[in-house]
Short mmCIF file of C-alpha atoms and ligand atoms in Angstrom, two decimals:
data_model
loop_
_atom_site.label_atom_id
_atom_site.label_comp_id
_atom_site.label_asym_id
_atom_site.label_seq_id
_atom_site.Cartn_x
_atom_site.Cartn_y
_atom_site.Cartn_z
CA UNK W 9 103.74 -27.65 -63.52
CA UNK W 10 103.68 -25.56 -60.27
CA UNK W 11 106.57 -27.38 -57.87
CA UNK W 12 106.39 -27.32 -54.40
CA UNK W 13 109.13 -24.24 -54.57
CA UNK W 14 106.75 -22.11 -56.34
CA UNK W 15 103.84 -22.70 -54.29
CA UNK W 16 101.59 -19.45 -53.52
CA UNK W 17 102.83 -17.34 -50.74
CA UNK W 18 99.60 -15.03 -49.33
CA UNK W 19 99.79 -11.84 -47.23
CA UNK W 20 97.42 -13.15 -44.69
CA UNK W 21 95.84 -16.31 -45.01
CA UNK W 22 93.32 -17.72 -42.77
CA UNK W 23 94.41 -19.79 -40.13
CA UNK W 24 92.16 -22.68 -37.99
CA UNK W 25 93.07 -23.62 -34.97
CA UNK W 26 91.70 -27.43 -33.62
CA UNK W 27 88.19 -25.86 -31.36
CA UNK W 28 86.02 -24.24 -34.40
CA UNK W 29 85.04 -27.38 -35.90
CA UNK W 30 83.59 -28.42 -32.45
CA UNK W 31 81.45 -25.00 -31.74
CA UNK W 32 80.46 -25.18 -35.74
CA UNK W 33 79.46 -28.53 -35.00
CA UNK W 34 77.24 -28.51 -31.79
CA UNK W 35 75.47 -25.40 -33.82
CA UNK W 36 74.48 -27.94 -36.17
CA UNK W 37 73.85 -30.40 -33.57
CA UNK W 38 71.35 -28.07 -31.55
CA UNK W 39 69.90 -27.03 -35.32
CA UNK W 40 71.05 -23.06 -34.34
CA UNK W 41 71.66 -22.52 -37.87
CA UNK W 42 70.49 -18.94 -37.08
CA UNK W 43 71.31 -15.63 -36.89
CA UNK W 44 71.85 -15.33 -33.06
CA UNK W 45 72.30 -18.31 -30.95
CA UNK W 46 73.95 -20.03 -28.15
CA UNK W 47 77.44 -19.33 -29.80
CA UNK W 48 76.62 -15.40 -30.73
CA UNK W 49 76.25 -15.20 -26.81
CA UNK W 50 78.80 -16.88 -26.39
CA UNK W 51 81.33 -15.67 -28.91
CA UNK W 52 80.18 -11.84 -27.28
CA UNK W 53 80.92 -13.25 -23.42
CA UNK W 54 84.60 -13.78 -24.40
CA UNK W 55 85.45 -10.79 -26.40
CA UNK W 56 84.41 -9.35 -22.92
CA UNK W 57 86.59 -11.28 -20.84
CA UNK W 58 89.62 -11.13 -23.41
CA UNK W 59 89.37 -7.25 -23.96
CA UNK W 60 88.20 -5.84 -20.12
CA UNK W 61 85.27 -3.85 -21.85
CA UNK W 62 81.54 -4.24 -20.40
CA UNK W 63 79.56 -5.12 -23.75
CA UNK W 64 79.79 -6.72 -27.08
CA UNK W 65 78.13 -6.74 -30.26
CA UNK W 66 78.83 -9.36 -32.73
CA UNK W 67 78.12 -8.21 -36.01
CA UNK W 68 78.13 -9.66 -39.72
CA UNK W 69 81.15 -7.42 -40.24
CA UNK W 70 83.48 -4.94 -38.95
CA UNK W 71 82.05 -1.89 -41.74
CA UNK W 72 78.43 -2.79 -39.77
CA UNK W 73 80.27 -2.07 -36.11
CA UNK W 74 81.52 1.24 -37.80
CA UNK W 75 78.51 2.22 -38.99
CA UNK W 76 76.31 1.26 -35.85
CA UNK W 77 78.90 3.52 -33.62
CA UNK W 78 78.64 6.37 -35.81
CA UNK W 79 74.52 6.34 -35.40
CA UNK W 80 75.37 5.51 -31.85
CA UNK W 81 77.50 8.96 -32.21
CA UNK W 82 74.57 10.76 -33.11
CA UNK W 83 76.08 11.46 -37.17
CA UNK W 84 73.73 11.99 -39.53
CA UNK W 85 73.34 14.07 -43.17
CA UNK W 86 75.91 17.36 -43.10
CA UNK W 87 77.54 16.31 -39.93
CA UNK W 88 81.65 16.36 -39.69
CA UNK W 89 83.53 13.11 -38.63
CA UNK W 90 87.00 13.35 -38.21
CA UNK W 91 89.24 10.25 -40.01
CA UNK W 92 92.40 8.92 -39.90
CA UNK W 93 93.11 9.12 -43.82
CA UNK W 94 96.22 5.95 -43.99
CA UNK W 95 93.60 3.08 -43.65
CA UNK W 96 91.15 0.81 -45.92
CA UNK W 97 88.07 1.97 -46.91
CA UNK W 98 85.82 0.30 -45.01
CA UNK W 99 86.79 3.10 -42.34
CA UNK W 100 85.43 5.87 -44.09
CA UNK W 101 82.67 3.91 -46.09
CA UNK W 102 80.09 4.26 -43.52
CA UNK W 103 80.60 8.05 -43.19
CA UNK W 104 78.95 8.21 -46.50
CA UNK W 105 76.76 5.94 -45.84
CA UNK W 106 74.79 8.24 -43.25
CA UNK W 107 75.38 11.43 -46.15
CA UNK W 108 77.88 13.00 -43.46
CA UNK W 109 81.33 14.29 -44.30
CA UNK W 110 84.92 12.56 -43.52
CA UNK W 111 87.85 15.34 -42.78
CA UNK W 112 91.01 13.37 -42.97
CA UNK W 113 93.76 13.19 -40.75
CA UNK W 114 97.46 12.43 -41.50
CA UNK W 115 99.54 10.24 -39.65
CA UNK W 116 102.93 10.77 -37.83
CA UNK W 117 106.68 9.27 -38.71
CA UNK W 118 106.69 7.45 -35.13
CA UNK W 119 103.32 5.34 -35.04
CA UNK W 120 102.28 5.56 -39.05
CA UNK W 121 99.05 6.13 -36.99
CA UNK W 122 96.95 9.36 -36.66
CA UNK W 123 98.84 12.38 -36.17
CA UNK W 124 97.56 14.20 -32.40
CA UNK W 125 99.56 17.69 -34.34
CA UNK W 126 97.51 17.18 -37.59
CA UNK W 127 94.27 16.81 -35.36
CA UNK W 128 95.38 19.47 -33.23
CA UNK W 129 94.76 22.07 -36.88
CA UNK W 130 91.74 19.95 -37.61
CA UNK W 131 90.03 20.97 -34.52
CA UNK W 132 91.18 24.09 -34.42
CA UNK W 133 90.25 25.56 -37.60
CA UNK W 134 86.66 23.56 -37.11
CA UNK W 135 86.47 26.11 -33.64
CA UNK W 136 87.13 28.85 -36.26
CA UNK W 137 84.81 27.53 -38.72
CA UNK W 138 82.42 27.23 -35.94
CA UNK W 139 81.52 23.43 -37.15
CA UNK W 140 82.94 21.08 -34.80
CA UNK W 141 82.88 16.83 -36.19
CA UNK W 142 80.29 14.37 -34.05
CA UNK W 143 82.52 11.89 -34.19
CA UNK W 144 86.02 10.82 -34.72
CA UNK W 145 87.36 7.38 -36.09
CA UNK W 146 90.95 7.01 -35.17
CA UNK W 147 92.36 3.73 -37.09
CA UNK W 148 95.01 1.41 -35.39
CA UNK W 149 96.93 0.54 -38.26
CA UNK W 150 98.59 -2.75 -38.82
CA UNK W 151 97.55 -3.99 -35.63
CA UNK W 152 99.48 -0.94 -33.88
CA UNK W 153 97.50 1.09 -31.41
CA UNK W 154 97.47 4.71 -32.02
CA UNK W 155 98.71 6.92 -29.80
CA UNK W 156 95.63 7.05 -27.68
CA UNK W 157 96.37 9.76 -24.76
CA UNK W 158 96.74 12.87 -26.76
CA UNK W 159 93.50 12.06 -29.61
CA UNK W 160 91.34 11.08 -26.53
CA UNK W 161 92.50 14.16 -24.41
CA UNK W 162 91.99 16.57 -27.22
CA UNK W 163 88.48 14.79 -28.26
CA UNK W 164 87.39 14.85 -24.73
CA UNK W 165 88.43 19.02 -24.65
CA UNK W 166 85.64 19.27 -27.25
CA UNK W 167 83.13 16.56 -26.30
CA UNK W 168 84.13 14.22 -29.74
CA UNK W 169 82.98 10.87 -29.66
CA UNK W 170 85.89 8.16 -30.36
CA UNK W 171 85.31 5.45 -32.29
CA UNK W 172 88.44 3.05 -32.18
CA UNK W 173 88.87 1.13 -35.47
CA UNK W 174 90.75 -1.44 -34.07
CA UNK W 175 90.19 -4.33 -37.31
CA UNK W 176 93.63 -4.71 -37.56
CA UNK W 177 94.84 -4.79 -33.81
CA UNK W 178 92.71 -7.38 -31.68
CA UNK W 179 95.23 -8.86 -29.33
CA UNK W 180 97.60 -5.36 -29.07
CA UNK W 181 97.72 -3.44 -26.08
CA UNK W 182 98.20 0.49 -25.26
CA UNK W 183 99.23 1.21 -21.68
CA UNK W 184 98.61 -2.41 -20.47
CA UNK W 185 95.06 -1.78 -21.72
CA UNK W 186 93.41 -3.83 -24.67
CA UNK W 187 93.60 -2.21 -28.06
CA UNK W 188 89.69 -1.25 -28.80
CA UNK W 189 88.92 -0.21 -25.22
CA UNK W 190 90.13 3.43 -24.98
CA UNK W 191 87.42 5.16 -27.34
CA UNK W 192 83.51 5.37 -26.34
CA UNK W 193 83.26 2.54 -29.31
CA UNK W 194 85.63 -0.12 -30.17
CA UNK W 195 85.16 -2.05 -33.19
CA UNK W 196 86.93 -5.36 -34.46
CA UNK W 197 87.03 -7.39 -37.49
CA UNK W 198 87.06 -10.71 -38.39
CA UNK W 199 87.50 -10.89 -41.92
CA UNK W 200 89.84 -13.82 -43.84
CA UNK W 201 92.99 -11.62 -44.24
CA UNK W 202 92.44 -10.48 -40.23
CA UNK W 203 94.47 -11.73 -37.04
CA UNK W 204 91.77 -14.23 -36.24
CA UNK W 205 88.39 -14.59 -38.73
CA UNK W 206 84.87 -16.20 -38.98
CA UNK W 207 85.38 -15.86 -42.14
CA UNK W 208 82.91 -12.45 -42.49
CA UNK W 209 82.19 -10.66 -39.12
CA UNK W 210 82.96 -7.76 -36.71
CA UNK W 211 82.01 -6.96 -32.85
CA UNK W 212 80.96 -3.66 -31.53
CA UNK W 213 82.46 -3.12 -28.11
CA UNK W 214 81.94 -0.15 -25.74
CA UNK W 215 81.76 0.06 -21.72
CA UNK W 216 78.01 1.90 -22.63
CA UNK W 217 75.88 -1.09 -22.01
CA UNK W 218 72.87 0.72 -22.79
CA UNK W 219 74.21 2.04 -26.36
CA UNK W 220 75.29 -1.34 -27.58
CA UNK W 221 71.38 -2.29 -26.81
CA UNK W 222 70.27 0.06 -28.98
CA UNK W 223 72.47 -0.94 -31.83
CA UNK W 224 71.76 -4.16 -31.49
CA UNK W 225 67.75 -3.52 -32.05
CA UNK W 226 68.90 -1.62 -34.99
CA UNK W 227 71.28 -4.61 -36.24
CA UNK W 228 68.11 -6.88 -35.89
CA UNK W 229 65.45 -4.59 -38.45
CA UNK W 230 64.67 -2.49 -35.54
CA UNK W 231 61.97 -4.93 -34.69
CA UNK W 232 59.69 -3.09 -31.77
CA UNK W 233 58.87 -5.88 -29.17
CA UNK W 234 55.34 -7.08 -30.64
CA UNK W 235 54.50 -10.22 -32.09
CA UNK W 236 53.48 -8.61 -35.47
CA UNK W 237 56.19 -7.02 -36.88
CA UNK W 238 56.30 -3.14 -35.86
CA UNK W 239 59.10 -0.88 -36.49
CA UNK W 240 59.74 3.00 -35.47
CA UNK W 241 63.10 3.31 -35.91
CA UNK W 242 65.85 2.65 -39.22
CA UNK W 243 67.04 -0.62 -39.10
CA UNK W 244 69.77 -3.37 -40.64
CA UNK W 245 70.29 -7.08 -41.41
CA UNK W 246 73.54 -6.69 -39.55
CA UNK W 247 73.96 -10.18 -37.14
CA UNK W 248 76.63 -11.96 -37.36
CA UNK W 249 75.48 -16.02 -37.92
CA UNK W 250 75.66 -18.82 -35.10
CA UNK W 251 77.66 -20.99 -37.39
CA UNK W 252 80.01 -18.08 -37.43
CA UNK W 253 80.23 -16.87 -34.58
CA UNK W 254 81.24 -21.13 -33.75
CA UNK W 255 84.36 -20.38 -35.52
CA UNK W 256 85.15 -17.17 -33.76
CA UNK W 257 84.63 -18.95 -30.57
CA UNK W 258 87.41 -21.40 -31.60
CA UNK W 259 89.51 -18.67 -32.83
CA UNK W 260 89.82 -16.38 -30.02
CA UNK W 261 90.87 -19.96 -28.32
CA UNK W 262 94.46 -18.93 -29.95
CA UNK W 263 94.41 -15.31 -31.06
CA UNK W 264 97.57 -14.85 -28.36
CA UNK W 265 99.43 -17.93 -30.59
CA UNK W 266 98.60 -15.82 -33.41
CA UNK W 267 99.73 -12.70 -31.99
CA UNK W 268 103.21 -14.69 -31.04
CA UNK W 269 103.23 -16.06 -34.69
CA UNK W 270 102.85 -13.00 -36.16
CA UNK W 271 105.55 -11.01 -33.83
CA UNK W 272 107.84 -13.75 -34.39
CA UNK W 273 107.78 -12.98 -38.62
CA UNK W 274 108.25 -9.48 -38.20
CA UNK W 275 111.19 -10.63 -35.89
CA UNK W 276 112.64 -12.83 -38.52
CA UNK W 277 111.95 -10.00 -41.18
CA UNK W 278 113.90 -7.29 -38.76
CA UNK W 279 116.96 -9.36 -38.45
CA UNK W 280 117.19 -9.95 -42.40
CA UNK W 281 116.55 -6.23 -43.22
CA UNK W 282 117.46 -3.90 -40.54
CA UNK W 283 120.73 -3.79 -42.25
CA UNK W 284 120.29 -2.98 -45.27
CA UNK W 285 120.57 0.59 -46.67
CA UNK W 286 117.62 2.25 -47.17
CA UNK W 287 115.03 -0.38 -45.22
CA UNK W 288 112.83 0.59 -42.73
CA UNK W 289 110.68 -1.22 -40.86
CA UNK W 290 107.21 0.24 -39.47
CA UNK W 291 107.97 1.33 -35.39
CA UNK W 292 106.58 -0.12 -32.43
CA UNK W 293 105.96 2.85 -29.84
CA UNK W 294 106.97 1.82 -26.73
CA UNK W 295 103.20 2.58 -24.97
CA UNK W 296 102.27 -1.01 -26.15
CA UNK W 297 102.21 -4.13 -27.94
CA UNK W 298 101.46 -4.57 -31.37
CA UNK W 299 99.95 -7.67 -32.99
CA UNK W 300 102.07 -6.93 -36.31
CA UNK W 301 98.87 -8.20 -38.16
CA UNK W 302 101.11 -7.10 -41.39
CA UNK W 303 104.99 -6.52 -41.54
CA UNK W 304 105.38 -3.45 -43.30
CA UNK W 305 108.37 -1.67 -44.63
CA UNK W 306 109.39 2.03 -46.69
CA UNK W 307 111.82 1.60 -48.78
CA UNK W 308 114.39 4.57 -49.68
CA UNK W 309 114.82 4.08 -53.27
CA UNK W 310 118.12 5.98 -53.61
CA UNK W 311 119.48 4.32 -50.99
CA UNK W 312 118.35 0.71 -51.16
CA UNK W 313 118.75 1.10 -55.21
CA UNK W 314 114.67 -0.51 -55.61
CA UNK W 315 111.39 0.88 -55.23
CA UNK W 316 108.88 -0.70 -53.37
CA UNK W 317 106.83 -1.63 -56.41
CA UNK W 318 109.69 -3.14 -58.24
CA UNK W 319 110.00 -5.36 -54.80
CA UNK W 320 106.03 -6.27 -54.98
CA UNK W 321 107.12 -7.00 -58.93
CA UNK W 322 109.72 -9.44 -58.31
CA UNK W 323 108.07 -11.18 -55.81
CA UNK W 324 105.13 -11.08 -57.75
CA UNK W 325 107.34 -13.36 -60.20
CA UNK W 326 108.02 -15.43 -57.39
CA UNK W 327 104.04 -16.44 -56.65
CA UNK W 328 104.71 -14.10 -53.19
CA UNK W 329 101.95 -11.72 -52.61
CA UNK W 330 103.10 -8.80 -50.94
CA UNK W 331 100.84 -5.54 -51.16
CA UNK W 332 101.72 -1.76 -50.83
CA UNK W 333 100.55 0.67 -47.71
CA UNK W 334 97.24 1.02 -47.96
CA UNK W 335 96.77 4.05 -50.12
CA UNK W 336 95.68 7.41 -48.24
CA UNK W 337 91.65 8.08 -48.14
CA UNK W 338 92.91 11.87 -49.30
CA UNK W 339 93.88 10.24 -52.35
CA UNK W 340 91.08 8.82 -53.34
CA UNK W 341 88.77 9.60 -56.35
CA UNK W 342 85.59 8.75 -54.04
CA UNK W 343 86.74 11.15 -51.60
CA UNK W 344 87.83 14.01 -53.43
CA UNK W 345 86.95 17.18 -52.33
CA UNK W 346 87.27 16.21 -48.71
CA UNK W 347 89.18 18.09 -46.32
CA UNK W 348 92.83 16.93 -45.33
CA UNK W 349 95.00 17.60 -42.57
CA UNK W 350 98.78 16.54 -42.91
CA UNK W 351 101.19 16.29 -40.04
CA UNK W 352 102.33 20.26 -40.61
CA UNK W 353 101.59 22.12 -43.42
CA UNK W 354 104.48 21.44 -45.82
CA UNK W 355 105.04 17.42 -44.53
CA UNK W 356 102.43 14.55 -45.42
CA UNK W 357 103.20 11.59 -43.79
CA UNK W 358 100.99 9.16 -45.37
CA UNK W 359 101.88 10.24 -48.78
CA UNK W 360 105.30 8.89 -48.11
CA UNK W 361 104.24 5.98 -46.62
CA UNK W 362 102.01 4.73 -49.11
CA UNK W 363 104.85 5.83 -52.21
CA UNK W 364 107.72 4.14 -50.15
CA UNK W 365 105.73 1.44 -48.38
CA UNK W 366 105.17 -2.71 -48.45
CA UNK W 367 103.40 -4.96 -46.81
CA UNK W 368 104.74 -8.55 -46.39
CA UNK W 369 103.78 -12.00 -46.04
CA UNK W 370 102.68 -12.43 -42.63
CA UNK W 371 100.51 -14.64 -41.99
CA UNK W 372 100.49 -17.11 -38.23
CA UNK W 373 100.68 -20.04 -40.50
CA UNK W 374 103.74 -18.77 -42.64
CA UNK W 375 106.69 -21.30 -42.17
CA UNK W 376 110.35 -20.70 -41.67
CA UNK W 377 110.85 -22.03 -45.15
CA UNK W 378 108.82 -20.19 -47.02
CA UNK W 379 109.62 -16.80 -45.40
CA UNK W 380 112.99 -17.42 -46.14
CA UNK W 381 112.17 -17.89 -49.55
CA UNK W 382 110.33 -14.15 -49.37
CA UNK W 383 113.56 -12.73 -47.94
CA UNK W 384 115.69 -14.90 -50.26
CA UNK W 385 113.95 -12.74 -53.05
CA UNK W 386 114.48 -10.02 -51.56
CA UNK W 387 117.75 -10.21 -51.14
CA UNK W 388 118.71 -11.38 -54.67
CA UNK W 389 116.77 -7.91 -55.95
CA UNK W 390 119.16 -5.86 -54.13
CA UNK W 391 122.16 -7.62 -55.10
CA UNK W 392 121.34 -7.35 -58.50
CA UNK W 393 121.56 -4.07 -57.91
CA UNK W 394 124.61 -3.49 -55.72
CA UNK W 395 126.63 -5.63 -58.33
CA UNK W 396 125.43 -3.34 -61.36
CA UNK W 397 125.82 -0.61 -59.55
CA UNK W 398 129.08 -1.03 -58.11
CA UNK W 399 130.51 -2.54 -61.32
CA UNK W 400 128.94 0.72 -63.50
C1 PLP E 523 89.28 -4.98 -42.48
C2 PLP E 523 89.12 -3.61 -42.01
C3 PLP E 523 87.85 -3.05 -41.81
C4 PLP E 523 86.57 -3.71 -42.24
O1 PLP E 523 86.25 -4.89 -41.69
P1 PLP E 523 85.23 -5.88 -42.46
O2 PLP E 523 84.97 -6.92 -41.45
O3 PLP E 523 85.95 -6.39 -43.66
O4 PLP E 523 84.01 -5.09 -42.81
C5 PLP E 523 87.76 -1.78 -41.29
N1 PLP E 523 88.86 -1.06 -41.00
C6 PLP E 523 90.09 -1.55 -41.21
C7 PLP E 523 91.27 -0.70 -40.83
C8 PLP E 523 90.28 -2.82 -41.74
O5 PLP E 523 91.51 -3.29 -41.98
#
């Protein structure tokens, strides 16, 4: 029998606020059980007025907004796109999709975010190659902005798009600015584990009005204005619902609760752990705010006496999900072969990241009690070890 005590702990569980129900509802009420819809407009209109950008997209996911800003980009089959290479897949996915290559880019100790030195390389030994990227995706990781002022001033130096994958950081801020708004194209997600979610979606943003029209006639089939159905360019299925875009409405309602919520467990996780030997948690620069969408950690095995997979073990045992850094797109079997660009040549970042790294329960909704009960865990793992150790 599963007791209250052992009840599951998730790493980011959805979390309704009180207005969805009522958007969802007048959608059904109106009978805009469509694609596009009172609420899609709608849902757009205050992603504009949250973030300060001039347009919005909304979009059945975030991997669609990606993928609509790289044809926006101008990438197509051969081309170079430059990627931050710590993030999930869904980054780098539509890269492939339009046959183009990904050259990966390592992150830096301070930010865990793209590295401005291991772009520096990238772009210069694409001057020497003679091959320069038509596009660059720079990934704000765990709802951190990157450092934006260096990757935009060295993108801008060679006329590089930037494509901000900000999924994990709606609601953060870099230089007073909102996170999303510094690159030509912003994109969001709002997927279950995200900081707010429709369940399945994404936005597009960008201050180029006139691009976001044409990727939204591409995200509708490319349909040519006639009433028979004509079609000259390449189109996608790629609209995010009106039912959904009801609960996004409701959501963005209290994505700065969320943002608190979430700030407020990493704060609770920092004042159990910055003691202890060999804990350390992820940085917050000082150019901006982060949403800490996920606490994450390294942990020093030597000096903390536990790797971070025995930790994601033993809370394993404890029905506590807890998840490691995602691992680097240089190490993965679909990318292999791609070109990689560490923070100098003899020091990889990520690499030590994703060995040394967990993520943590962190969800808006998580209570006191049951966080406790995550650091309780935590706690008892070390100890274990201490006392062996100290008594060997
Ligand atoms: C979640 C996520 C995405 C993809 O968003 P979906 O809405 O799931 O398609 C892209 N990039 C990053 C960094 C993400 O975390």
């Amino acid at each position: 029998m599963i007791t209250e005590q052992q009840s599951r702990i998730y790493l980011s569980p959805p979390h309704l606020g009180e207005k969805e129900l009522e958007f969802v509802r007048e959608a059904f009420n109106t009978n805009w059980i469509a694609p596009l819809g009172p609420n899609v407009e709608g849902f757009e209109k205050d992603i504009v007025s949250y973030t300060g950008c001039n347009g919005a997209l909304a979009l059945s996911s975030g991997t669609s907004a990606i993928h609509l800003a790289l044809r926006l980009a101008g990438v197509g089959s051969g081309d170079l796109v430059f990627v931050s290479s710590l993030t999930f897949v869904a980054s780098v996915n539509p890269v492939l999709y339009l046959g183009a290559e990904p050259v990966l880019i390592d992150s830096d100790e301070e930010t865990w975010n793209m590295s401005s030195q291991a772009l520096e390389r990238a772009f210069t030994s694409a001057a020497r190659r003679g091959k320069f990227p038509k596009a660059l995706i720079v990934v704000n990781l765990y709802g951190q902005s990157a450092d934006m002022d260096p990757i935009m001033e060295l993108c801008n130096r060679y006329g590089v798009p930037v494509i901000e994958d900000a999924a994990e950081s709606l609601g953060a801020t870099y230089k007073g600015r909102a996170s999303g708004t510094i690159g030509q194209y912003g994109i969001y997600s709002f997927n279950g584990n995200k900081i707010i979610t429709t369940s399945g979606g994404g936005m597009l943003i960008s201050q180029d009005e006139v691009a976001l029209d044409r990727a939204r006639h591409w995200a509708t089939q490319a349909r040519d204005p006639a009433s028979h159905y004509e079609h000259t360019q390449l189109g996608y299925n790629y609209r995010l619902s009106n039912v959904l875009a009801g609960v996004g409405r409701g959501q963005l309602e209290v994505l700065n609760e969320r943002v608190e919520a979430r700030r407020a467990v990493y704060k609770r996780y920092e004042d159990a752990f910055s003691k202890i030997k060999g804990f350390k948690l992820m940085p917050e620069a000082a150019y901006g705010q982060s949403t800490r969408w996920l606490t994450a950690l390294t942990i020093n095995p030597e000096a903390a006496g536990v790797t971070a997979d025995e930790l994601i073990e033993a809370l394993a045992a404890e029905n506590i999900e807890a998840r490691p850094v995602w691992k680097p797109m240089h190490r993965q079997p679909l990318l292999q072969g791609c070109a990689y660009y560490p923070h100098s040549e003899n020091e990889s970042v990520s690499d030590r990241l994703f060995e040394q790294g967990i993520c943590l329960p962190s969800g808006s909704s998580l209570t006191i009690r049951d966080q406790d009960r995550v650091i309780a865990c935590i706690e008892e793992r070390i100890r274990g070890w201490r006392f062996r150790h100290e008594s060997a």
